[in-house]
Amino acid sequence: MDRNGRMLAEWEHQTAVQLTWPHEQTDWMEMLQEINVVYVAIAKAITARERLIVVTPHIEEVRKLLEHQLSVSQMQRVFFCECDTNDTWARDHGMITLEDKENHHVLLDFKFNGWGEKFEAAKDNAINATLYRTGLLEGSYESHLDFVLEGGAIESDGEGTIFTTSGCLMAPHRNQPLTRDEIEQQLKERLCANRVMWIEHGNLIGDDTDGHIDTLVRIAPNDTLLYVGCDDPEDVHYEPLKAMEEELKQWRTAENRAYRLLKLPLPLPIIRNGERLPATYANYLVINGVVLCPVYGQTENDVQALKQIKKAYPEREVVPIDCCSIIAQHGSLHCCTMQYYG
């Protein structure tokens, strides 16, 4: 591929969003009915605006579930890919889309290894090739299975800047023995990037990803950064997130301007089975005309988060999705999805 291209920004026009559906052979087994309710809500929101691609080893079961909840016109936008899976985190095993200088899309298939070999991921790592063979995606396939990279670990402004965290990309069992400079060069070459912005601080208790950027900071149009902040000095996140905020204040765009900063609240602690879960409002999903925002049954914080996201996307509707069930497995809305373009 001619590397005079770019990684697309999430808010550009999409053709489809992927959901890798929960089933009894995943960690969702004990709460399958509960998580299915959330996935159906996400599917409803997506199919009101664009196509939905469902990856599952149990097509007919999911089809029946959706047919009871979606309209006929919405079901016409649902497409299935039969494939066995370890889990459901499409953001991290899904393909990353580039656009070359002739506006042709290239689908990059990176290696997914369960966030540094923490979990079994061989089946998830094979999804992309299977999905590509269905013909449901527009663009050419490009293998990057020699390099570990999760979609949740990077953000793109669509103009050549990639945002990431040192906590994740320098974590064990990913791309050692590469140095940080070498990893940065790999990102530039593979993602057609001109520069990489690294966050050094910030992490959420209960996060299995070693600090994915989509749990902490999101790039939005017009050089806007939505980031998670904490106002409670007694919270364990207070100091790391304050340090992250100070970092962001020092950042400059490629044109040497300060970024517009919009702070998202940190949800109040959500405890399940004695552990704090990594709830975050930064894990929203941008689709055509809409931003789907995770909410957690905390009225004041939920409303504040929706208002901040609306400031970043004034021309889009902001739709809340109850994600209390998703965070039980240490992820949220954005983690469950991957968008594609055409």
Coordinates of C-alpha atoms in Angstrom, one line a residue:
M1 CA 0.0 0.0 0.0
D2 CA 1.1 3.5 -0.7
R3 CA 1.6 5.0 2.7
N4 CA 0.4 8.4 1.7
G5 CA -2.9 7.8 3.4
R6 CA -4.5 8.3 6.7
M7 CA -6.4 6.5 9.5
L8 CA -10.0 7.7 9.4
A9 CA -11.6 9.5 12.3
E10 CA -14.5 7.8 14.0
W11 CA -17.0 10.6 13.2
E12 CA -16.6 10.2 9.4
H13 CA -19.4 8.6 7.4
Q14 CA -19.7 4.9 8.2
T15 CA -21.3 2.0 6.3
A16 CA -21.5 -0.5 9.2
V17 CA -20.7 -1.2 12.8
Q18 CA -19.6 -4.7 14.1
L19 CA -20.9 -6.4 17.2
T20 CA -19.4 -9.7 18.3
W21 CA -22.3 -11.2 20.1
P22 CA -22.1 -12.8 23.6
H23 CA -22.9 -16.5 23.9
E24 CA -22.7 -19.3 26.4
Q25 CA -19.1 -20.2 25.7
T26 CA -17.9 -16.7 26.7
D27 CA -17.4 -15.1 30.1
W28 CA -21.0 -13.7 29.7
M29 CA -22.5 -17.2 30.4
E30 CA -23.7 -16.3 33.9
M31 CA -25.4 -13.1 32.8
L32 CA -26.3 -13.8 29.2
Q33 CA -29.9 -12.6 29.4
E34 CA -28.8 -9.4 31.0
I35 CA -26.1 -8.6 28.5
N36 CA -28.4 -9.6 25.6
V37 CA -30.7 -6.7 26.6
V38 CA -27.9 -4.2 26.3
Y39 CA -26.6 -5.6 23.0
V40 CA -30.2 -5.4 21.6
A41 CA -30.4 -1.8 22.7
I42 CA -27.1 -1.1 20.9
A43 CA -28.3 -2.9 17.8
K44 CA -31.5 -0.9 17.8
A45 CA -29.6 2.4 17.9
I46 CA -27.2 1.3 15.1
T47 CA -29.7 -0.1 12.7
A48 CA -31.8 3.1 12.9
R49 CA -28.9 4.8 11.1
E50 CA -26.6 2.2 9.4
R51 CA -25.9 -1.4 8.8
L52 CA -25.0 -3.8 11.6
I53 CA -22.7 -6.8 11.2
V54 CA -23.2 -9.4 13.9
V55 CA -20.3 -11.9 14.4
T56 CA -21.6 -15.0 16.2
P57 CA -21.3 -18.8 16.1
H58 CA -25.1 -18.9 16.7
I59 CA -26.7 -17.0 13.9
E60 CA -30.3 -18.2 14.2
E61 CA -30.4 -17.6 18.0
V62 CA -29.3 -14.0 17.6
R63 CA -31.5 -13.5 14.5
K64 CA -34.6 -14.6 16.5
L65 CA -33.6 -12.3 19.4
L66 CA -33.3 -9.3 17.1
E67 CA -36.5 -10.0 15.1
H68 CA -38.5 -9.7 18.3
Q69 CA -37.1 -6.2 19.0
L70 CA -36.2 -4.6 15.7
S71 CA -38.5 -3.4 12.9
V72 CA -38.6 -5.1 9.5
S73 CA -36.6 -2.2 8.0
Q74 CA -34.0 -2.4 10.8
M75 CA -33.6 -6.2 10.3
Q76 CA -32.9 -5.5 6.6
R77 CA -29.8 -3.7 7.8
V78 CA -28.5 -6.6 9.9
F79 CA -25.9 -8.9 8.4
F80 CA -24.4 -12.0 10.0
C81 CA -21.0 -13.6 10.0
E82 CA -20.8 -17.1 11.4
C83 CA -17.6 -17.5 13.4
D84 CA -16.6 -19.0 16.7
T85 CA -15.4 -16.5 19.3
N86 CA -13.6 -16.3 22.6
D87 CA -15.3 -13.1 23.7
T88 CA -17.1 -10.0 22.4
W89 CA -14.7 -7.0 22.4
A90 CA -14.9 -6.1 18.7
R91 CA -13.1 -2.8 19.3
D92 CA -9.9 -4.7 20.0
H93 CA -10.1 -7.6 17.6
G94 CA -11.8 -5.7 14.8
M95 CA -10.0 -4.3 11.8
I96 CA -8.7 -0.7 11.6
T97 CA -9.6 1.3 8.5
L98 CA -7.2 3.5 6.5
E99 CA -7.9 5.6 3.4
D100 CA -5.3 6.0 0.7
K101 CA -4.8 9.1 -1.4
E102 CA -7.3 7.7 -4.0
N103 CA -10.0 7.3 -1.3
H104 CA -9.7 3.5 -1.3
H105 CA -10.2 1.8 2.0
V106 CA -7.7 -0.6 3.5
L107 CA -8.6 -2.9 6.4
L108 CA -5.7 -3.6 8.7
D109 CA -5.8 -6.9 10.6
F110 CA -3.5 -6.5 13.6
K111 CA -2.8 -9.3 16.1
F112 CA -5.0 -9.5 19.1
N113 CA -3.5 -11.5 22.0
G114 CA -6.0 -10.9 24.8
W115 CA -4.4 -7.6 26.0
G116 CA -1.0 -9.0 26.6
E117 CA -1.8 -12.7 26.8
K118 CA -4.1 -12.2 29.8
F119 CA -6.9 -14.2 28.2
E120 CA -7.3 -16.8 25.4
A121 CA -7.8 -15.0 22.1
A122 CA -7.0 -17.4 19.2
K123 CA -10.6 -17.5 18.0
D124 CA -11.0 -13.8 18.3
N125 CA -7.8 -13.2 16.4
A126 CA -9.2 -15.2 13.5
I127 CA -12.4 -13.3 13.2
N128 CA -11.2 -10.6 10.8
A129 CA -10.1 -12.9 8.0
T130 CA -13.4 -14.8 8.3
L131 CA -15.4 -11.6 8.2
Y132 CA -13.5 -10.2 5.2
R133 CA -14.2 -13.4 3.2
T134 CA -18.0 -12.7 3.6
G135 CA -17.7 -9.7 1.4
L136 CA -19.6 -7.5 3.9
L137 CA -16.8 -5.0 4.2
E138 CA -15.6 -2.5 1.6
G139 CA -11.9 -2.2 1.0
S140 CA -8.9 -4.4 0.6
Y141 CA -7.5 -6.6 3.4
E142 CA -4.0 -6.1 4.7
S143 CA -2.4 -8.5 7.3
H144 CA -0.5 -6.9 10.2
L145 CA -0.5 -10.0 12.3
D146 CA 3.1 -9.5 13.1
F147 CA 2.2 -6.6 15.3
V148 CA 0.0 -6.5 18.4
L149 CA -2.4 -3.6 18.4
E150 CA -6.0 -3.2 19.8
G151 CA -8.4 -0.6 18.3
G152 CA -9.2 0.7 21.8
A153 CA -5.5 1.6 22.2
I154 CA -5.5 4.3 19.6
E155 CA -7.4 7.4 18.5
S156 CA -7.1 9.2 15.2
D157 CA -8.1 12.8 14.3
G158 CA -8.2 11.8 10.6
E159 CA -5.5 14.2 9.8
G160 CA -2.4 12.3 10.6
T161 CA -2.2 12.4 14.4
I162 CA -2.5 9.2 16.4
F163 CA -3.2 9.3 20.2
T164 CA -2.3 6.5 22.5
T165 CA -1.0 5.7 26.1
S166 CA 2.4 4.5 27.1
G167 CA 0.7 2.3 29.8
C168 CA -0.9 0.1 27.2
L169 CA 1.6 0.1 24.3
M170 CA 4.6 -0.4 26.6
A171 CA 2.8 -3.1 28.7
P172 CA 4.3 -6.6 28.8
H173 CA 3.6 -9.3 26.3
R174 CA 2.6 -7.0 23.4
N175 CA 5.5 -6.0 21.1
Q176 CA 8.7 -6.6 23.1
P177 CA 11.5 -6.2 22.7
L178 CA 10.6 -3.1 20.7
T179 CA 11.4 0.2 22.4
R180 CA 9.0 3.1 22.6
D181 CA 10.6 4.9 19.7
E182 CA 10.4 1.7 17.6
I183 CA 6.8 1.3 18.4
E184 CA 6.1 4.9 17.5
Q185 CA 7.8 4.3 14.2
Q186 CA 5.7 1.2 13.6
L187 CA 2.5 3.2 14.3
K188 CA 3.5 5.9 11.9
E189 CA 4.3 3.5 9.1
R190 CA 1.4 1.2 9.5
L191 CA -1.3 3.8 10.2
C192 CA 0.0 6.5 7.8
A193 CA 0.6 8.9 10.8
N194 CA 2.7 12.0 10.9
R195 CA 2.9 12.1 14.7
V196 CA 2.0 10.1 17.8
M197 CA 0.8 11.8 21.0
W198 CA 1.5 9.7 24.1
I199 CA -0.4 10.0 27.4
E200 CA 1.8 9.1 30.4
H201 CA -0.7 9.2 33.2
G202 CA -4.2 7.9 34.0
N203 CA -5.6 4.4 34.4
L204 CA -8.9 3.0 35.7
I205 CA -9.2 0.5 38.5
G206 CA -10.4 -2.8 37.0
D207 CA -9.2 -2.1 33.5
D208 CA -7.7 -5.2 31.9
T209 CA -6.3 -3.3 28.9
D210 CA -3.4 -1.5 30.7
G211 CA -5.0 1.9 30.0
H212 CA -6.7 2.0 26.6
I213 CA -7.0 5.6 25.4
D214 CA -10.8 5.1 24.7
T215 CA -11.4 4.8 28.5
L216 CA -9.6 8.0 29.2
V217 CA -9.3 10.5 26.3
R218 CA -11.2 10.9 23.0
I219 CA -10.5 13.1 20.1
A220 CA -13.5 14.9 18.6
P221 CA -13.9 17.4 15.7
N222 CA -12.4 20.8 15.8
D223 CA -9.4 19.8 17.9
T224 CA -11.5 18.9 20.9
L225 CA -10.4 16.4 23.5
L226 CA -13.0 14.8 25.8
Y227 CA -11.2 13.4 28.9
V228 CA -12.1 11.8 32.2
G229 CA -11.5 13.9 35.3
C230 CA -11.9 13.3 39.0
D231 CA -12.9 16.0 41.5
D232 CA -12.8 13.9 44.6
P233 CA -9.4 14.0 46.3
E234 CA -10.3 10.9 48.3
D235 CA -10.7 8.8 45.1
V236 CA -7.7 6.7 44.1
H237 CA -8.0 8.1 40.5
Y238 CA -7.7 11.8 41.6
E239 CA -4.0 12.2 41.3
P240 CA -3.4 10.2 38.1
L241 CA -6.3 11.9 36.3
K242 CA -5.1 15.3 37.5
A243 CA -1.7 14.6 36.1
M244 CA -3.3 13.5 32.8
E245 CA -5.3 16.7 32.6
E246 CA -2.1 18.7 33.1
E247 CA -0.5 16.7 30.2
L248 CA -3.4 17.5 27.9
K249 CA -3.1 21.2 28.7
Q250 CA 0.4 21.2 27.3
W251 CA -0.5 19.4 24.1
R252 CA -0.5 21.3 20.8
T253 CA -2.1 20.5 17.5
A254 CA -0.1 20.0 14.4
E255 CA -0.7 23.7 13.8
N256 CA 0.7 24.5 17.3
R257 CA -2.7 25.5 18.8
A258 CA -3.9 24.3 22.2
Y259 CA -6.6 21.7 22.2
R260 CA -10.1 22.5 23.3
L261 CA -10.6 20.5 26.5
L262 CA -13.9 19.1 27.8
K263 CA -13.9 17.2 31.0
L264 CA -16.1 14.2 31.6
P265 CA -17.1 13.2 35.1
L266 CA -15.8 10.0 36.6
P267 CA -18.7 7.8 37.6
L268 CA -19.1 7.1 41.3
P269 CA -17.6 3.7 42.3
I270 CA -19.5 0.8 40.9
I271 CA -18.8 -2.4 42.9
R272 CA -19.6 -5.9 41.7
N273 CA -18.4 -9.0 43.6
G274 CA -16.3 -6.9 45.8
E275 CA -14.3 -5.2 43.0
R276 CA -14.5 -1.7 41.5
L277 CA -15.4 -1.7 37.8
P278 CA -13.9 0.6 35.2
A279 CA -16.9 2.7 34.4
T280 CA -16.2 5.6 32.1
Y281 CA -18.1 8.1 29.9
A282 CA -15.2 8.4 27.5
N283 CA -16.2 5.0 26.1
Y284 CA -18.9 6.4 23.8
L285 CA -19.4 5.5 20.1
V286 CA -19.9 7.9 17.2
I287 CA -22.1 6.7 14.4
N288 CA -23.9 8.4 11.6
G289 CA -25.7 11.4 13.0
V290 CA -25.6 10.2 16.6
V291 CA -23.3 9.6 19.5
L292 CA -24.1 6.6 21.7
C293 CA -23.1 7.4 25.3
P294 CA -22.7 4.9 28.1
V295 CA -24.6 5.8 31.3
Y296 CA -24.6 4.1 34.6
G297 CA -27.7 5.0 36.5
Q298 CA -26.1 8.0 38.1
T299 CA -28.4 10.9 37.2
E300 CA -26.1 13.8 37.9
N301 CA -23.0 12.3 36.3
D302 CA -24.9 10.8 33.4
V303 CA -26.5 14.2 32.5
Q304 CA -23.2 16.0 32.8
A305 CA -21.5 13.5 30.5
L306 CA -24.3 13.8 27.9
K307 CA -24.0 17.6 28.0
Q308 CA -20.2 17.6 27.5
I309 CA -20.4 15.1 24.6
K310 CA -23.1 17.3 23.0
K311 CA -20.8 20.2 23.2
A312 CA -18.2 18.3 21.2
Y313 CA -20.9 17.0 18.7
P314 CA -23.5 19.8 18.5
E315 CA -24.9 18.6 15.2
R316 CA -25.5 15.0 16.4
E317 CA -28.1 13.5 18.7
V318 CA -26.6 12.1 21.9
V319 CA -28.3 8.8 22.9
P320 CA -27.8 7.2 26.3
I321 CA -27.2 3.4 26.5
D322 CA -27.3 1.8 30.0
C323 CA -23.9 0.0 30.3
C324 CA -24.0 -1.2 33.8
S325 CA -24.1 -4.8 32.6
I326 CA -21.2 -4.3 30.1
I327 CA -18.8 -3.0 32.7
A328 CA -19.3 -6.3 34.7
Q329 CA -16.7 -7.7 32.3
H330 CA -14.5 -4.6 32.5
G331 CA -15.4 -2.9 29.3
S332 CA -18.1 -0.5 28.0
L333 CA -19.9 0.6 24.9
H334 CA -17.0 1.6 22.6
C335 CA -15.2 -1.6 23.5
C336 CA -18.1 -3.7 22.1
T337 CA -18.1 -2.1 18.7
M338 CA -16.0 -1.4 15.6
Q339 CA -17.1 0.9 12.8
Y340 CA -16.4 0.4 9.1
Y341 CA -16.5 2.9 6.2
G342 CA -17.3 2.8 2.6

